[in-house]
């Protein structure tokens, strides 16, 4: 990549790192990126799908339309000094602990390279860089998918900063977030308990019911909860109001919806038992990810052509300090299910401070536990994702170590590599329309007549 691009991208990524913002409130991050894209000749539409901070930057004309899925939101509780290999919070309420300052900027980098390619070759095709808000919490892409933002897109490519260089394989879970708000009646808990109807009892009975449900759900389903209002601190007042927040996850949208209905029935049963009432508040939902082997192959070929970054002695020393800051025993069982040669990766994790080779993954339907809103895009258009190592081995995502390394040269090298690999893959797709058709055919076969039904109901708007 041209030095001029590298410098510009570094500036953007660092500026976003320095202005960590929560989902749907990434105003400064979005502004920085939009300005940069406009300066480089992209046409930008803002406030995409009424998300305020979401944008769509495009260049070129005609088909195929290739989308790059960028993000830029940060995480609460992760303010941390840069480049310090010890926990040292700064006065920031938030921090880029998931590398989304690199993620969005890396997609812009790929956009620049693809724009140059389209200009140079005169080939027909459109590149779109999407700024997708609120990945961590808020499900920005889900609203964008619901609004039809990706309907005329042919292929979507994504990346995420990580610990290894690889093409992501497998799937991720569908997930519903909801809150049960119980309403009862307060009373003196000793003097007139018969007059009280406890909302806290209803919360407890809901949780007990959900815990019994575990025995009768699939082993790949997940249900977890947090009591977000226990009704107060006074045992001698029957709690009139209480609420509990639930995440319900399964391997596909239809299965997840069915499990969600069962959990809602448990809460209704708890309300009946306690003579309270319950409001079910829908918070957000995300779809499972549908893999696409054709695109995985295109990305792998591209990654092998670009290669992984080379690290200087200084960078390796820097990474080693961060690796040392996280005590862990490296074992085979911590390696992802889809990795082709687990022993090779384990050896690399033990002996190198940072991943320094391309980790091959098998094509797989394996569903990783956890969810991403990239899943919703994958229900609309063939989608695939790569990871590049932007951090030392050791601590994983959402850690102070990731925040601290966020502006380092190893983070930037990971980001530039992602830009180059995504751009290379896009070139292959523009040059070989039959690859786009093959990816679409696989998509159609996997959908088998199913249509994307957005898991977020139409009346729910993007919210923090
Ligand atoms: Zn994250
Ligand atoms: Zn993330």
Short mmCIF file of C-alpha atoms in Angstrom, two decimals, residues 137-401:
data_model
loop_
_atom_site.label_atom_id
_atom_site.label_comp_id
_atom_site.label_asym_id
_atom_site.label_seq_id
_atom_site.Cartn_x
_atom_site.Cartn_y
_atom_site.Cartn_z
CA UNK A 137 -24.61 -3.26 21.56
CA UNK A 138 -27.40 -1.97 19.38
CA UNK A 139 -27.18 -4.18 16.26
CA UNK A 140 -26.62 -1.43 13.67
CA UNK A 141 -26.37 -3.79 10.70
CA UNK A 142 -29.67 -5.42 11.60
CA UNK A 143 -31.52 -2.11 11.14
CA UNK A 144 -29.57 -1.53 7.95
CA UNK A 145 -30.54 -4.98 6.64
CA UNK A 146 -34.16 -4.39 7.70
CA UNK A 147 -34.15 -1.11 5.77
CA UNK A 148 -33.01 -2.87 2.59
CA UNK A 149 -29.60 -1.18 2.57
CA UNK A 150 -27.91 -4.37 1.29
CA UNK A 151 -30.65 -5.49 -1.10
CA UNK A 152 -28.81 -4.48 -4.29
CA UNK A 153 -25.41 -5.65 -3.02
CA UNK A 154 -23.91 -8.76 -4.69
CA UNK A 155 -21.15 -9.66 -2.24
CA UNK A 156 -20.29 -8.45 1.28
CA UNK A 157 -16.78 -8.73 2.69
CA UNK A 158 -15.81 -8.06 6.29
CA UNK A 159 -12.88 -8.34 8.64
CA UNK A 160 -12.25 -8.17 12.35
CA UNK A 161 -9.00 -7.43 14.18
CA UNK A 162 -7.87 -10.49 16.08
CA UNK A 163 -5.06 -12.67 17.36
CA UNK A 164 -4.39 -14.64 14.18
CA UNK A 165 -4.26 -14.19 10.41
CA UNK A 166 -7.05 -16.30 8.94
CA UNK A 167 -10.24 -16.56 6.95
CA UNK A 168 -13.02 -16.91 9.50
CA UNK A 169 -14.87 -20.23 9.22
CA UNK A 170 -18.08 -21.57 10.66
CA UNK A 171 -21.13 -19.71 11.89
CA UNK A 172 -22.24 -17.65 14.90
CA UNK A 173 -25.41 -17.71 16.97
CA UNK A 174 -28.72 -16.01 16.47
CA UNK A 175 -29.51 -13.95 19.57
CA UNK A 176 -32.53 -12.13 21.07
CA UNK A 177 -32.21 -9.57 23.87
CA UNK A 178 -35.28 -8.84 25.94
CA UNK A 179 -36.30 -7.38 29.30
CA UNK A 180 -39.12 -8.62 31.52
CA UNK A 181 -40.62 -5.84 33.61
CA UNK A 182 -42.82 -7.15 36.42
CA UNK A 183 -45.32 -4.97 38.24
CA UNK A 184 -46.73 -5.99 41.62
CA UNK A 185 -47.98 -4.23 44.74
CA UNK A 186 -45.93 -2.91 47.66
CA UNK A 187 -46.84 -3.77 51.23
CA UNK A 188 -45.23 -4.08 54.66
CA UNK A 189 -43.42 -7.40 54.39
CA UNK A 190 -44.03 -8.27 58.06
CA UNK A 191 -47.19 -6.33 58.92
CA UNK A 192 -49.28 -7.02 55.80
CA UNK A 193 -47.46 -9.50 53.53
CA UNK A 194 -50.82 -10.86 52.32
CA UNK A 195 -51.43 -7.52 50.60
CA UNK A 196 -48.13 -7.60 48.72
CA UNK A 197 -47.57 -8.99 45.24
CA UNK A 198 -43.85 -9.32 44.70
CA UNK A 199 -42.31 -8.41 41.37
CA UNK A 200 -39.01 -9.74 42.70
CA UNK A 201 -40.62 -13.16 43.31
CA UNK A 202 -41.70 -13.10 39.66
CA UNK A 203 -38.14 -12.38 38.54
CA UNK A 204 -36.80 -15.21 40.70
CA UNK A 205 -39.42 -17.65 39.44
CA UNK A 206 -38.65 -16.66 35.85
CA UNK A 207 -34.98 -17.40 36.42
CA UNK A 208 -35.78 -20.71 38.10
CA UNK A 209 -38.04 -21.63 35.19
CA UNK A 210 -35.34 -20.72 32.70
CA UNK A 211 -32.83 -22.82 34.60
CA UNK A 212 -35.18 -25.83 34.38
CA UNK A 213 -35.61 -25.12 30.67
CA UNK A 214 -31.90 -25.79 30.16
CA UNK A 215 -32.53 -29.49 30.62
CA UNK A 216 -34.83 -29.44 27.59
CA UNK A 217 -33.07 -27.34 25.02
CA UNK A 218 -30.34 -28.14 22.52
CA UNK A 219 -26.80 -28.23 23.88
CA UNK A 220 -25.85 -25.42 21.47
CA UNK A 221 -28.62 -23.13 22.82
CA UNK A 222 -27.74 -20.51 25.42
CA UNK A 223 -29.90 -18.56 27.85
CA UNK A 224 -28.37 -16.01 30.23
CA UNK A 225 -29.78 -13.27 32.39
CA UNK A 226 -28.96 -10.32 34.62
CA UNK A 227 -31.32 -8.87 37.22
CA UNK A 228 -31.29 -5.23 36.25
CA UNK A 229 -33.77 -4.07 38.89
CA UNK A 230 -34.20 -6.16 42.02
CA UNK A 231 -36.91 -3.88 43.35
CA UNK A 232 -34.98 -1.98 45.97
CA UNK A 233 -32.79 -2.54 49.00
CA UNK A 234 -35.43 -2.97 51.70
CA UNK A 235 -36.38 -6.53 52.63
CA UNK A 236 -39.30 -5.17 54.65
CA UNK A 237 -40.99 -3.71 51.57
CA UNK A 238 -42.63 -6.14 49.17
CA UNK A 239 -40.98 -5.24 45.86
CA UNK A 240 -43.56 -3.68 43.56
CA UNK A 241 -41.30 -3.34 40.53
CA UNK A 242 -38.49 -5.61 39.32
CA UNK A 243 -36.90 -6.49 36.03
CA UNK A 244 -34.56 -9.02 34.48
CA UNK A 245 -32.72 -8.88 31.16
CA UNK A 246 -32.32 -12.01 29.05
CA UNK A 247 -30.15 -13.08 26.11
CA UNK A 248 -31.54 -16.09 24.26
CA UNK A 249 -29.28 -17.73 21.67
CA UNK A 250 -29.54 -20.60 19.23
CA UNK A 251 -27.87 -21.73 16.03
CA UNK A 252 -30.49 -20.38 13.59
CA UNK A 253 -33.11 -17.62 13.59
CA UNK A 254 -36.15 -19.95 13.53
CA UNK A 255 -34.75 -22.01 16.42
CA UNK A 256 -33.90 -18.89 18.37
CA UNK A 257 -37.38 -17.44 17.91
CA UNK A 258 -38.91 -20.70 19.17
CA UNK A 259 -36.64 -20.67 22.24
CA UNK A 260 -37.44 -17.00 22.83
CA UNK A 261 -41.18 -17.86 22.85
CA UNK A 262 -40.56 -20.55 25.45
CA UNK A 263 -38.70 -18.10 27.71
CA UNK A 264 -41.51 -15.54 27.31
CA UNK A 265 -44.00 -18.23 28.39
CA UNK A 266 -41.94 -18.87 31.52
CA UNK A 267 -42.13 -15.17 32.44
CA UNK A 268 -45.88 -15.15 31.82
CA UNK A 269 -46.17 -18.21 34.07
CA UNK A 270 -44.17 -16.43 36.77
CA UNK A 271 -46.52 -13.45 36.54
CA UNK A 272 -49.52 -15.78 36.88
CA UNK A 273 -48.00 -17.50 39.93
CA UNK A 274 -47.24 -14.23 41.69
CA UNK A 275 -50.35 -12.31 40.62
CA UNK A 276 -48.16 -9.65 39.06
CA UNK A 277 -48.19 -8.39 35.48
CA UNK A 278 -45.32 -8.52 33.03
CA UNK A 279 -44.28 -6.30 30.12
CA UNK A 280 -41.98 -7.90 27.60
CA UNK A 281 -39.64 -5.28 26.21
CA UNK A 282 -37.83 -6.24 23.04
CA UNK A 283 -34.30 -4.80 23.06
CA UNK A 284 -32.53 -6.10 19.98
CA UNK A 285 -31.81 -9.24 18.01
CA UNK A 286 -29.14 -10.58 15.68
CA UNK A 287 -29.19 -13.37 13.13
CA UNK A 288 -26.87 -16.35 12.88
CA UNK A 289 -24.08 -16.13 10.31
CA UNK A 290 -24.48 -18.10 7.10
CA UNK A 291 -21.08 -19.18 5.77
CA UNK A 292 -20.10 -19.05 2.11
CA UNK A 293 -17.36 -21.47 1.09
CA UNK A 294 -16.88 -19.88 -2.35
CA UNK A 295 -16.04 -16.54 -0.76
CA UNK A 296 -13.90 -18.21 1.90
CA UNK A 297 -11.81 -19.70 -0.93
CA UNK A 298 -11.50 -16.34 -2.69
CA UNK A 299 -10.38 -14.71 0.56
CA UNK A 300 -7.91 -17.48 1.34
CA UNK A 301 -6.32 -17.24 -2.10
CA UNK A 302 -6.10 -13.47 -1.68
CA UNK A 303 -4.59 -13.73 1.80
CA UNK A 304 -1.93 -16.17 0.57
CA UNK A 305 -1.03 -13.80 -2.27
CA UNK A 306 -0.74 -10.77 0.02
CA UNK A 307 0.98 -12.67 2.84
CA UNK A 308 1.24 -11.81 6.52
CA UNK A 309 3.16 -8.77 7.83
CA UNK A 310 6.79 -9.00 8.81
CA UNK A 311 7.58 -7.74 12.27
CA UNK A 312 10.72 -5.92 13.39
CA UNK A 313 12.67 -6.90 16.49
CA UNK A 314 11.24 -3.84 18.23
CA UNK A 315 7.69 -4.88 17.40
CA UNK A 316 8.28 -8.42 18.61
CA UNK A 317 9.66 -7.09 21.92
CA UNK A 318 6.63 -4.83 22.24
CA UNK A 319 4.25 -7.74 21.59
CA UNK A 320 6.15 -9.97 24.04
CA UNK A 321 5.53 -7.49 26.87
CA UNK A 322 1.80 -7.62 26.24
CA UNK A 323 1.82 -11.39 25.91
CA UNK A 324 3.56 -11.57 29.31
CA UNK A 325 0.93 -9.30 30.86
CA UNK A 326 -1.69 -12.01 30.50
CA UNK A 327 -0.91 -15.18 32.34
CA UNK A 328 -2.30 -18.24 30.63
CA UNK A 329 -1.40 -21.78 29.77
CA UNK A 330 -1.53 -22.41 26.04
CA UNK A 331 -3.38 -25.66 25.38
CA UNK A 332 -4.96 -27.36 22.38
CA UNK A 333 -8.49 -26.95 23.73
CA UNK A 334 -8.27 -23.15 23.50
CA UNK A 335 -7.82 -23.35 19.73
CA UNK A 336 -10.84 -22.79 17.51
CA UNK A 337 -12.69 -25.86 16.29
CA UNK A 338 -12.25 -25.03 12.59
CA UNK A 339 -8.45 -24.61 12.56
CA UNK A 340 -6.93 -27.21 10.22
CA UNK A 341 -3.66 -27.77 12.07
CA UNK A 342 -4.24 -27.07 15.73
CA UNK A 343 -0.80 -28.27 16.80
CA UNK A 344 0.93 -25.85 14.47
CA UNK A 345 -1.05 -22.94 15.89
CA UNK A 346 -0.43 -24.07 19.46
CA UNK A 347 3.29 -24.17 18.76
CA UNK A 348 3.13 -20.63 17.29
CA UNK A 349 1.20 -19.38 20.31
CA UNK A 350 3.79 -20.85 22.65
CA UNK A 351 6.88 -19.66 20.84
CA UNK A 352 5.99 -16.36 19.15
CA UNK A 353 4.76 -13.13 20.75
CA UNK A 354 2.38 -12.54 17.84
CA UNK A 355 0.89 -14.72 15.10
CA UNK A 356 3.31 -14.64 12.20
CA UNK A 357 1.79 -17.05 9.67
CA UNK A 358 -1.48 -17.66 7.83
CA UNK A 359 -3.65 -20.00 9.88
CA UNK A 360 -5.63 -22.32 7.65
CA UNK A 361 -9.24 -23.15 8.57
CA UNK A 362 -11.45 -25.95 7.29
CA UNK A 363 -14.77 -25.15 5.68
CA UNK A 364 -17.25 -25.81 8.44
CA UNK A 365 -20.84 -25.45 9.59
CA UNK A 366 -19.61 -25.33 13.20
CA UNK A 367 -21.47 -22.65 15.16
CA UNK A 368 -19.28 -20.60 17.46
CA UNK A 369 -20.90 -19.47 20.68
CA UNK A 370 -21.53 -15.73 20.47
CA UNK A 371 -23.17 -13.43 17.98
CA UNK A 372 -22.43 -10.64 15.52
CA UNK A 373 -24.67 -8.41 13.43
CA UNK A 374 -22.65 -9.42 10.36
CA UNK A 375 -25.02 -12.40 10.57
CA UNK A 376 -27.94 -10.30 9.33
CA UNK A 377 -26.00 -9.17 6.28
CA UNK A 378 -25.17 -12.84 5.57
CA UNK A 379 -28.93 -13.57 5.41
CA UNK A 380 -29.33 -11.03 2.61
CA UNK A 381 -26.16 -11.38 0.53
CA UNK A 382 -23.24 -13.85 0.32
CA UNK A 383 -20.86 -12.70 3.07
CA UNK A 384 -17.47 -13.74 4.36
CA UNK A 385 -14.95 -12.45 6.91
CA UNK A 386 -11.21 -12.49 7.55
CA UNK A 387 -9.22 -11.81 10.70
CA UNK A 388 -5.75 -10.36 10.91
CA UNK A 389 -3.49 -10.37 13.94
CA UNK A 390 -3.46 -6.83 15.30
CA UNK A 391 -2.45 -7.77 18.84
CA UNK A 392 0.00 -9.99 20.69
CA UNK A 393 -0.99 -13.47 21.80
CA UNK A 394 -2.44 -13.58 25.28
CA UNK A 395 -5.41 -11.41 26.15
CA UNK A 396 -8.44 -11.62 23.88
CA UNK A 397 -11.02 -9.06 22.77
CA UNK A 398 -12.57 -6.59 25.26
CA UNK A 399 -9.41 -6.38 27.35
CA UNK A 400 -7.26 -3.41 28.38
CA UNK A 401 -4.41 -5.08 26.47
#
